[in-house]
Coordinates of C-alpha atoms (C1' of nucleotides) in Angstrom, one line a residue:
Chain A
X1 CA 36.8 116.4 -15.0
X2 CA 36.5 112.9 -15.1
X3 CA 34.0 111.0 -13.0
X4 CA 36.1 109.4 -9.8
X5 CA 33.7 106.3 -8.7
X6 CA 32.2 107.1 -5.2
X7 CA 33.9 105.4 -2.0
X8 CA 33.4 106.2 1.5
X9 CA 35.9 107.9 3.9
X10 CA 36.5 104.2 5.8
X11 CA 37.2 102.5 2.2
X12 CA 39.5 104.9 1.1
X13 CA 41.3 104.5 4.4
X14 CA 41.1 100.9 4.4
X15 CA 43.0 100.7 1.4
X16 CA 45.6 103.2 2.4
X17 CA 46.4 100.7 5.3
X18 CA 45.9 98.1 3.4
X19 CA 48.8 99.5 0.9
X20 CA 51.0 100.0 4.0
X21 CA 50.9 96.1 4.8
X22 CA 51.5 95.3 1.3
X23 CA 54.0 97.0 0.5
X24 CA 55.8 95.9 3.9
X25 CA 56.2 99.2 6.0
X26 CA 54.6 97.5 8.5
X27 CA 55.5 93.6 9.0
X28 CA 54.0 90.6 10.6
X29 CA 52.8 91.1 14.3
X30 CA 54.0 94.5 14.1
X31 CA 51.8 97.2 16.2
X32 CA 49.9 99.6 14.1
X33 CA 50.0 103.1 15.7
X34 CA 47.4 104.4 18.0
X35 CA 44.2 105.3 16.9
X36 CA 44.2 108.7 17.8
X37 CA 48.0 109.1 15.8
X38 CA 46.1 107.3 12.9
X39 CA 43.3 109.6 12.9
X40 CA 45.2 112.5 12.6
X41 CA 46.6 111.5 9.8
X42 CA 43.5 110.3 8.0
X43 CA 41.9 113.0 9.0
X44 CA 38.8 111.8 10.3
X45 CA 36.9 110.8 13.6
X46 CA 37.6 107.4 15.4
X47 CA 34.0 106.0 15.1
X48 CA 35.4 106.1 11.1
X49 CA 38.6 104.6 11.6
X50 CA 37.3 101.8 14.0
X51 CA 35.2 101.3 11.2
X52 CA 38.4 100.9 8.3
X53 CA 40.5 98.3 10.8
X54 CA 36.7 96.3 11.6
X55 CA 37.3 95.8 7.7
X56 CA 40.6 95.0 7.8
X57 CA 39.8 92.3 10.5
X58 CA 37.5 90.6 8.7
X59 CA 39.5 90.5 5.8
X60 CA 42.3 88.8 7.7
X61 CA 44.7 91.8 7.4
X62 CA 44.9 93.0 10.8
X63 CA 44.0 91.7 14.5
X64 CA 43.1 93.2 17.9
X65 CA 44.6 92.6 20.8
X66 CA 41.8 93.6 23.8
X67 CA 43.2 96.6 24.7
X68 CA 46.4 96.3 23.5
X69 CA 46.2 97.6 20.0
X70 CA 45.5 96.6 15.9
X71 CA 48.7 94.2 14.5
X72 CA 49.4 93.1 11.6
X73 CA 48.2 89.6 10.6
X74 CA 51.6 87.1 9.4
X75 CA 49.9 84.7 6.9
X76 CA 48.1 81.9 7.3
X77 CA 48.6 78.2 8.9
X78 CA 47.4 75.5 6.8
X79 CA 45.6 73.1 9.0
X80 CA 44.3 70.0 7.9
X81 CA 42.2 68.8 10.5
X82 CA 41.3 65.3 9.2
X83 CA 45.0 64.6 9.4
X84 CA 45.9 62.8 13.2
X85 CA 49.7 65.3 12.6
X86 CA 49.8 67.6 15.4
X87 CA 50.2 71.1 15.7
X88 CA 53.5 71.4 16.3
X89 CA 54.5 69.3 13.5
X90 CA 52.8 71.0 10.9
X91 CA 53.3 74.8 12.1
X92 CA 56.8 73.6 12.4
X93 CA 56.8 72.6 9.0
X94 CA 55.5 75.9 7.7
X95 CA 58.7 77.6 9.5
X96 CA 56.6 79.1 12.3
X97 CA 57.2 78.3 16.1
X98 CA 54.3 77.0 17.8
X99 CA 53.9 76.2 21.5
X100 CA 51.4 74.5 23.5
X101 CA 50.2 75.5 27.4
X102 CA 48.3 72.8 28.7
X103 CA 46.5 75.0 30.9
X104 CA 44.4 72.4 32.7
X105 CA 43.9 68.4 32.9
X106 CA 42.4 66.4 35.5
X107 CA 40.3 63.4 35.9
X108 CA 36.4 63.5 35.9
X109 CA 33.2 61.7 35.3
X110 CA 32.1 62.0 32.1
X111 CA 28.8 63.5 33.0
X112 CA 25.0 63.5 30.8
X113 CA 26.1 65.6 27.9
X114 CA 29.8 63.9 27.5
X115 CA 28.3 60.7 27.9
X116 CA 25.7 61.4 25.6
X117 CA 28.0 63.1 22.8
X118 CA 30.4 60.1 23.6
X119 CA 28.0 57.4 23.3
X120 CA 29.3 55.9 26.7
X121 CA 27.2 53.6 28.3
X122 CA 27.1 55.2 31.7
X123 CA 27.5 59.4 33.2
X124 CA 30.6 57.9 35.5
X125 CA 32.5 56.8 33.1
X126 CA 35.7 58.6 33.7
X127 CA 37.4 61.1 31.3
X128 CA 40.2 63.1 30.9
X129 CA 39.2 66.5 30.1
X130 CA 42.3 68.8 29.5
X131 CA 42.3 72.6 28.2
X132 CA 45.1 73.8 26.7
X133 CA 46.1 77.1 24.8
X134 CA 48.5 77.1 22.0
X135 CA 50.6 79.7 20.1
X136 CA 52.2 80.4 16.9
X137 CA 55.0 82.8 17.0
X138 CA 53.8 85.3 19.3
X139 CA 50.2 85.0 19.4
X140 CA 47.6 82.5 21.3
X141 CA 45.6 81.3 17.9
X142 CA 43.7 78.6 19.7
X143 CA 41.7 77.1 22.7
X144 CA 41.5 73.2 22.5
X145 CA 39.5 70.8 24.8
X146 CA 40.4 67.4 25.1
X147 CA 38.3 65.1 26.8
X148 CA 39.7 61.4 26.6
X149 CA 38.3 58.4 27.7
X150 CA 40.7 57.4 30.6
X151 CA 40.2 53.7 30.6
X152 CA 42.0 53.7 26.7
X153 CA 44.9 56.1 27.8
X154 CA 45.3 55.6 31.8
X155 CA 47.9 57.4 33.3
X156 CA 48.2 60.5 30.7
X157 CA 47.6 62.9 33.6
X158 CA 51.3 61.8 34.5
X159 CA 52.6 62.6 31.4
X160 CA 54.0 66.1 30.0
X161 CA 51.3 67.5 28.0
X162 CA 52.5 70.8 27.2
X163 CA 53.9 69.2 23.8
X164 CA 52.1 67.1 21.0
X165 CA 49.5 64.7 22.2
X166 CA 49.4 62.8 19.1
X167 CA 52.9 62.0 20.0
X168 CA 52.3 61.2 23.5
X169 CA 49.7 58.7 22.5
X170 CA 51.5 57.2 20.5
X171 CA 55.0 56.8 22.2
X172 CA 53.1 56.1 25.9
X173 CA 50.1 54.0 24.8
X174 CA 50.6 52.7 21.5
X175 CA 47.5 54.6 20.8
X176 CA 46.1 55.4 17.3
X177 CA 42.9 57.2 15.9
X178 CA 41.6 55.6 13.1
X179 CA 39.0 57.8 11.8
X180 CA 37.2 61.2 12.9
X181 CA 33.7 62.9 12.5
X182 CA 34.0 66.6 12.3
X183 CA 32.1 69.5 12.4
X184 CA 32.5 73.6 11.7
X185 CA 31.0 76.7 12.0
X186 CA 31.6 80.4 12.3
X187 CA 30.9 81.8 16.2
X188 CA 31.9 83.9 18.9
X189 CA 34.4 83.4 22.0
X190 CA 33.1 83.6 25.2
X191 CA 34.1 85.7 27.8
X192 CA 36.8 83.6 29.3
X193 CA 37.6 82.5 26.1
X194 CA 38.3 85.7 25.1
X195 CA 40.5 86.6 27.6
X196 CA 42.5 83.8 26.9
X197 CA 43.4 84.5 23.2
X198 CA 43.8 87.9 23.8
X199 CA 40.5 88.7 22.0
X200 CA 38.0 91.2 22.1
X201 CA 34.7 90.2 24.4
X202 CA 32.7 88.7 21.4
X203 CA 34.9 88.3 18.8
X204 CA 34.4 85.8 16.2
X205 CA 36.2 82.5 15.5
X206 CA 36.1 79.1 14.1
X207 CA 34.7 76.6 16.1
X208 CA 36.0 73.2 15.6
X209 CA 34.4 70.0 17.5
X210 CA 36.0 66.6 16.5
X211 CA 35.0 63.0 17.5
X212 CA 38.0 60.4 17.5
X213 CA 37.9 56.8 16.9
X214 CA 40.1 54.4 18.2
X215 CA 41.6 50.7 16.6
X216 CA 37.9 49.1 17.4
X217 CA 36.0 51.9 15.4
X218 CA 35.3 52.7 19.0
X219 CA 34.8 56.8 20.1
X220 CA 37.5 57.7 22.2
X221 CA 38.1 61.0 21.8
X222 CA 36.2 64.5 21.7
X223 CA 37.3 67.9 21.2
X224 CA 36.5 71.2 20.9
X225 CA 38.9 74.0 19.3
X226 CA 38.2 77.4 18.9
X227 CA 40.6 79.2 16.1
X228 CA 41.3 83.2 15.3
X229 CA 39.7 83.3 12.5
X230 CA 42.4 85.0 10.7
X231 CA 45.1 82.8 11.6
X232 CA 44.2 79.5 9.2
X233 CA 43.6 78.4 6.4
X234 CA 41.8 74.7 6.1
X235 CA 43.3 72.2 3.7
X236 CA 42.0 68.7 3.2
X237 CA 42.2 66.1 0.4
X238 CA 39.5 63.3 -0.1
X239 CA 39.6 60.0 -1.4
X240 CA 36.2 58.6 -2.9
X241 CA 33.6 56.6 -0.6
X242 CA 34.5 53.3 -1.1
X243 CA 31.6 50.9 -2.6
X244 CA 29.9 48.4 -0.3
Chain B
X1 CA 23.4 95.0 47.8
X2 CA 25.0 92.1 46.3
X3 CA 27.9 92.6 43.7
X4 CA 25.9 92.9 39.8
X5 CA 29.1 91.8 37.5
X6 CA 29.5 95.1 35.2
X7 CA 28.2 94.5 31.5
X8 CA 28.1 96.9 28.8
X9 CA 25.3 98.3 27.9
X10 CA 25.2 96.8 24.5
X11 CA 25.8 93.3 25.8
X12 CA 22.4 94.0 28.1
X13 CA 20.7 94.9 24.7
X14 CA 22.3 92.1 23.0
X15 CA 21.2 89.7 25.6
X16 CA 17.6 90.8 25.4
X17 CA 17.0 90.2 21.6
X18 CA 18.9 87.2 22.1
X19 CA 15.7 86.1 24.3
X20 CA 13.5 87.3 21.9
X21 CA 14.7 85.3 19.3
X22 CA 15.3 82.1 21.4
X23 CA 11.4 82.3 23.1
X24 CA 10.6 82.4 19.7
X25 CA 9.3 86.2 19.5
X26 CA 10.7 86.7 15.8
X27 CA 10.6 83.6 13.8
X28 CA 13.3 82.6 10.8
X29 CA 13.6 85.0 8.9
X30 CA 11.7 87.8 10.2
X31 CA 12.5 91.3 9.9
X32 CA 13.6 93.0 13.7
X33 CA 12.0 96.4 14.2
X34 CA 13.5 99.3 12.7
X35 CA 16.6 100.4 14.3
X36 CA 14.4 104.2 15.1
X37 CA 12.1 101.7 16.8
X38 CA 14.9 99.8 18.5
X39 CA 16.8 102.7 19.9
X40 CA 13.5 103.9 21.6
X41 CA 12.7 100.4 23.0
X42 CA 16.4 100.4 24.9
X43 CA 17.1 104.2 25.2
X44 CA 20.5 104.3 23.4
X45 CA 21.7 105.9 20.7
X46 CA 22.4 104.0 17.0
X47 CA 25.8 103.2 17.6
X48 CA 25.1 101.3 20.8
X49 CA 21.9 99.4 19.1
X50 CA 23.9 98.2 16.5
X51 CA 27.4 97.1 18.4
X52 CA 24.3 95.1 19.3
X53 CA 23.5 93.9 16.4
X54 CA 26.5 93.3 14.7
X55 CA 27.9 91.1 18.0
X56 CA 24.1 89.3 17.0
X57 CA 25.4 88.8 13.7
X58 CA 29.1 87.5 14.1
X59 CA 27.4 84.9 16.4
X60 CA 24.6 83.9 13.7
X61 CA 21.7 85.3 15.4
X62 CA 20.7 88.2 13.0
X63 CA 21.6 88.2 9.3
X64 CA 21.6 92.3 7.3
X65 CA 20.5 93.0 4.2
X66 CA 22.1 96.1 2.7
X67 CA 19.7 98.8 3.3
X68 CA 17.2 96.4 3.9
X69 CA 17.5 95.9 8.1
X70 CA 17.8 93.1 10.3
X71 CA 16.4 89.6 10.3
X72 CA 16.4 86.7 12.3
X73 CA 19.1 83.8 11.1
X74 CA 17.2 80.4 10.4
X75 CA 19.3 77.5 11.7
X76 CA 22.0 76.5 10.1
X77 CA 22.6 73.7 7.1
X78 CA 24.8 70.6 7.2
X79 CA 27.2 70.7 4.4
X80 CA 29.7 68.0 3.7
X81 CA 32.0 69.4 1.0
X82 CA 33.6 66.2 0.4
X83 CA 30.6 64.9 -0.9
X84 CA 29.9 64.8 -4.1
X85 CA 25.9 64.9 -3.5
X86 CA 24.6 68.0 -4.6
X87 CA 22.9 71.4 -3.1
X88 CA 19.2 70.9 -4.2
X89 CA 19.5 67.1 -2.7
X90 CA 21.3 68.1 0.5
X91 CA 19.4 71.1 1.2
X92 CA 15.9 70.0 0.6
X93 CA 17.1 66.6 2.8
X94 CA 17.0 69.3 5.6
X95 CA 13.7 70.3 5.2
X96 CA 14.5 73.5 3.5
X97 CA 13.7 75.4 -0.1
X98 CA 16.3 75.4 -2.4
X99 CA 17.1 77.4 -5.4
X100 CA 19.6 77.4 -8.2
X101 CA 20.0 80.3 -10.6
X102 CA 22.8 80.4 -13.2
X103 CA 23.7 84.1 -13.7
X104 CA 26.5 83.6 -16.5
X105 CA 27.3 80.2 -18.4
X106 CA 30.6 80.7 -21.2
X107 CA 32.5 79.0 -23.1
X108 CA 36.2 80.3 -23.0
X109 CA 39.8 79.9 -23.3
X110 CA 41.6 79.1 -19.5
X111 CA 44.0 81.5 -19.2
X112 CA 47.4 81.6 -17.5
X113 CA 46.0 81.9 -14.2
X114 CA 43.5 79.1 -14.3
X115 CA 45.9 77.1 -16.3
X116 CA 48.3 76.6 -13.6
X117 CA 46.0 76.1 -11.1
X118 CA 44.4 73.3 -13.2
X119 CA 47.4 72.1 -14.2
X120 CA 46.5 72.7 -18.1
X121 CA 49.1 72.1 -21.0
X122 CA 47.6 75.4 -22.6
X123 CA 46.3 78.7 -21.4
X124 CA 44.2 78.2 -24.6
X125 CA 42.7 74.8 -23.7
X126 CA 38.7 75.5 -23.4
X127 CA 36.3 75.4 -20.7
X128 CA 32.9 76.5 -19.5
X129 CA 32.9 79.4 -16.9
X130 CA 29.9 79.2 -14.2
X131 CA 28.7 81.7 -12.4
X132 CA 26.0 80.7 -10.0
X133 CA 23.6 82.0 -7.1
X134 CA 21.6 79.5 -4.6
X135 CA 18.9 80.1 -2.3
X136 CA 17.9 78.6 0.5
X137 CA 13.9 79.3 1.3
X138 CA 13.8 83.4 0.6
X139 CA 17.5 84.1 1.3
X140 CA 20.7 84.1 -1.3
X141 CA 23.5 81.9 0.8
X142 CA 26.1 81.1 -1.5
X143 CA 27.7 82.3 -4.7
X144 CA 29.2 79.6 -7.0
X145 CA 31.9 79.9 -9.7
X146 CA 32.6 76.6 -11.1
X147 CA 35.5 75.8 -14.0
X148 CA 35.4 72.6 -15.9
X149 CA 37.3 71.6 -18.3
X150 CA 35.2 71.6 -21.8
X151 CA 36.5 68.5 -23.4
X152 CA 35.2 66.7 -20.3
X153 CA 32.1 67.8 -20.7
X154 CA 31.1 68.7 -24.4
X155 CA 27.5 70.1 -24.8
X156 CA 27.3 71.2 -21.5
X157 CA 26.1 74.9 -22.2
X158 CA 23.2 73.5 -24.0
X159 CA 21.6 71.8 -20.5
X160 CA 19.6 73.6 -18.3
X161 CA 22.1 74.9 -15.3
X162 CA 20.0 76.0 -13.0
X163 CA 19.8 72.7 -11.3
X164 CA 22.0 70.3 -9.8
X165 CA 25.6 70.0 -11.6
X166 CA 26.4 66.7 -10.0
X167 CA 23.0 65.2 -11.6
X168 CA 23.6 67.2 -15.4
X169 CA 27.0 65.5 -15.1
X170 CA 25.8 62.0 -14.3
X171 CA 23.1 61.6 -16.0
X172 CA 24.2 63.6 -19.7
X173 CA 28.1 62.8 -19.7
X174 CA 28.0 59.6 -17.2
X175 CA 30.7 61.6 -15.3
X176 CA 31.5 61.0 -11.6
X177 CA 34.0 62.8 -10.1
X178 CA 36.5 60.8 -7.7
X179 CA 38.4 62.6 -5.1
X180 CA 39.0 66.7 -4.4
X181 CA 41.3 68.9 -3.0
X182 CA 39.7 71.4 -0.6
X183 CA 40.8 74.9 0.9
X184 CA 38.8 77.2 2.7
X185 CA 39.2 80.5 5.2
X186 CA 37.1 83.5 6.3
X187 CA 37.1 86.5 4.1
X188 CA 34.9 89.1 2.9
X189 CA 33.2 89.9 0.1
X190 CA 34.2 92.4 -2.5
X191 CA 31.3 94.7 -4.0
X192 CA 29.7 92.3 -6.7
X193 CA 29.2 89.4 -4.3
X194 CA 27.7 92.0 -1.6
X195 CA 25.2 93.0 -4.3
X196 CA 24.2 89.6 -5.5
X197 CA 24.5 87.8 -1.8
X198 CA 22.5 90.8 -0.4
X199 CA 25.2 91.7 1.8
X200 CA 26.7 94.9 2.9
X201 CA 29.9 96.0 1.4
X202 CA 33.0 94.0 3.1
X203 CA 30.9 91.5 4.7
X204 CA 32.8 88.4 6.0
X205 CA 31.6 85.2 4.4
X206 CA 33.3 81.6 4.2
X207 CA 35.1 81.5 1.0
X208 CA 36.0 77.3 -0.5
X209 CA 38.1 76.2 -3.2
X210 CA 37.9 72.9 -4.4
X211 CA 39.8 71.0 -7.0
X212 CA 37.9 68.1 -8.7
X213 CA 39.3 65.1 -10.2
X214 CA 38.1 62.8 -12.4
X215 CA 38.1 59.4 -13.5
X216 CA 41.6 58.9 -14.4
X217 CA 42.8 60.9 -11.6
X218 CA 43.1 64.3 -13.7
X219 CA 41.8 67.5 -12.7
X220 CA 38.6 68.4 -14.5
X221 CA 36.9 70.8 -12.6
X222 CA 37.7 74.0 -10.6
X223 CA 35.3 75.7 -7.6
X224 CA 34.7 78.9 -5.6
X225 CA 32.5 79.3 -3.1
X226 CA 31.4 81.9 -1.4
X227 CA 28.9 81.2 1.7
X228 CA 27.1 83.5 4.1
X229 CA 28.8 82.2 7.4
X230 CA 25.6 81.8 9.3
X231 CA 24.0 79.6 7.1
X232 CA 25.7 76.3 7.5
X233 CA 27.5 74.3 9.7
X234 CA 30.2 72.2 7.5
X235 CA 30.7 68.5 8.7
X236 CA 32.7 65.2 7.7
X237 CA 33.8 62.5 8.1
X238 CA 36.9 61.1 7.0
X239 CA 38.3 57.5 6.7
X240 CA 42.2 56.3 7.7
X241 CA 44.7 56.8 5.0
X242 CA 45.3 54.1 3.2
X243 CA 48.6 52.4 3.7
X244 CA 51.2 52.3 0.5
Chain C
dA1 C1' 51.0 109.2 35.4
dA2 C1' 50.1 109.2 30.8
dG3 C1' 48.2 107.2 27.1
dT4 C1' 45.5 103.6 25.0
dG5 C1' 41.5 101.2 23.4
dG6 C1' 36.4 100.2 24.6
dT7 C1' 32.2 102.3 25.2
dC8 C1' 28.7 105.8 24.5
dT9 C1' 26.0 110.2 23.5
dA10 C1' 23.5 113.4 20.4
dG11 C1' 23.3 114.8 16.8
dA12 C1' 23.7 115.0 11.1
dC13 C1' 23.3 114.0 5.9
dC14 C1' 22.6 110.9 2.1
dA15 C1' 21.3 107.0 -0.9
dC16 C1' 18.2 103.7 -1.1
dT17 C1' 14.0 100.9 -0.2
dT18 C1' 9.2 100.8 0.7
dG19 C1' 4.6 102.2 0.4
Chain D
dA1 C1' 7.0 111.0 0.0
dA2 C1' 8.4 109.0 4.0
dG3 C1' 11.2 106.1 6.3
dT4 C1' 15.3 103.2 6.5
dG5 C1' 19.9 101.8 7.0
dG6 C1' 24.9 103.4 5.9
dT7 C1' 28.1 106.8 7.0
dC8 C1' 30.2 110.4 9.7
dT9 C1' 31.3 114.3 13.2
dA10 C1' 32.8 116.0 17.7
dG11 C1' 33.0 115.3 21.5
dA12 C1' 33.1 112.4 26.4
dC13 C1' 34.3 109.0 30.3
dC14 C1' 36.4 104.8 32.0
dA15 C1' 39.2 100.7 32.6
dC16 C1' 43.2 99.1 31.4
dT17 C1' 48.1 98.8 29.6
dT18 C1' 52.4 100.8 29.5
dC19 C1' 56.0 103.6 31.1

DNA sequence: AAGTGGTCTAGACCACTTG
DNA sequence: AAGTGGTCTAGACCACTTC
């Protein structure tokens, strides 16, 4: 007999799964079927099972929805997030729908940690702080907060924001960012946060914070986006520092 | 009695070694009690300790070594991939140990695959296959595959590797690189990274691609990457694009 | 109302690391 | 040799979604 390389129970089901997806019986968004119908068929407890898809999630094969069930992933957006394009151009462009839900936007004082992150000279300097949710094909894939300094885009609460805001800046304000300072890491949602993209309590996600500068190399812009992990993949191209 | 919001018992448990470690009780680095030890502290059973743990880990808390327990995460290092600066100077900037050691260093023909992705005439055209492993203080963080083209860099298997690339290419070939192309997602690990990163089996990690160009605008390098997610925090900043 | 996923218990065995 | 973490079983209850 030859000698079959060890493998757990939850790798060997893994990969059955994982065959499944590729070979297409189960498409893109499509709902997996229940644990307890999967563990019949693997044969094995659910603490195991759990254990296969928590593979497959990190792996960027299948997601949760809290409660709802395991889905297969579609493939990933490529999101360049040095470019100003907005999101629905460039989900467009890959043939996916996206949509936006501006879920929040009102008018407020900047307050001691803004102001500080900002660089503004004073706490009351009012901003626009907006929250909005945004989809691709069926799924929420990310939280974004906007928080715009009001005296460089007054009168954006009026507009429609449940669209591109690249766009509206640029067709309401003659408004364009120059440059950006970005940072990344890997993290969890919160428990709001959560809710809102459908996650699992803790689950993990990209966390995105940008800072935008205006025509004066002035900061006018900061965000914050938090991403399903599993549903991008970050592109950028480089040109070289130029010499002084 | 006033209303207590319901929270799992693993988020309680999470929540108190999330004190520990922020009054400082474990320092970077430091191994966490046995998980025997643990479950007796917080009366629960193994499965609830380390739901625990791993929630500690997908927010950067905790870092696991296979088989070898738990540990505190040290904070996080700044990493701009655009840069051309290298790991030993950007990591020891931080305040931090860094370490290079080049596992496997081969000269070899390209192949189809690497061919098209480098945009080679030839699958026969030569270059030198890296394999490398960095450390930051007592921890592996990242595993390194770089592919550059061998006419670009002649002699370069006789230079000491484990050390900065970026300075062996500077200061033996006069080389600079100009721009890149960069593409990176979440993933996991497969079973030869786990081993040589430390990790368990399937971990998730932050997998980059970067295409390198050189002086004439031609492609002369290839890299992987493969990062420990906790251990950095990846910032840029970008300039406008130029205008045609 | 039925079924689902999320949480949890109380054990067990094994391969591997540590002393 | 002892102890550790990785894997796994066979259940259970509950909150929530779906029908």
């Amino acid at each position: 007999m030859s000698f079959i390389p060890y493998s757990h129970h939850y790798q060997r089901i893994r990969d059955q799964l994982a065959s499944d997806i590729a070979q297409g019986a189960s498409q893109a968004d499509e709902k997996l079927p229940s644990e307890r119908e999967m563990i019949e068929r693997f044969g094995c407890t659910r603490v195991t099972l759990r254990q296969a898809l928590q593979q497959l999630e990190a792996e960027g094969l299948v997601y949760r929805e809290n409660r709802r069930g395991w889905f297969v992933c579609p493939s990933r957006i490529r999101y360049d997030p040095t470019r100003i394009s907005g999101f629905m151009e460039y989900v467009s462009a890959q043939g996916r729908t996206p949509r936006t839900e501006c879920l929040l936007a009102e008018r407020r004082p900047a307050g001691d940690w803004l102001a500080q992150r900002m660089g503004l000279a004073s706490a009351d300097e009012p901003v626009f702080f907006l929250q909005r949710r945004r989809w691709i094909d069926r799924r929420p894939v990310l939280l974004e907060y906007n928080v715009l300094l009001a005296s460089w885009c007054p009168g954006l609460l009026d507009i429609d924001l449940n669209t591109s805001l690249t766009r509206v800046l640029r067709e309401h304000f003659a408004r364009v960012q120059s440059r950006c300072k970005l940072e990344m890491h890997i993290g969890t949602v919160n428990e709001e946060q959560a809710e809102l993209l459908q996650l699992s309590p803790g689950a993990s996600s990209i966390h995105l914070e940008r800072l935008n500068f205006g025509e004066e190399n002035q900061i006018v812009e900061f965000d914050q986006e938090f991403w399903r992990p599993d549903a991008l993949s970050i592109v950028m191209e480089t040109r070289p520092p130029e010499m002084k």
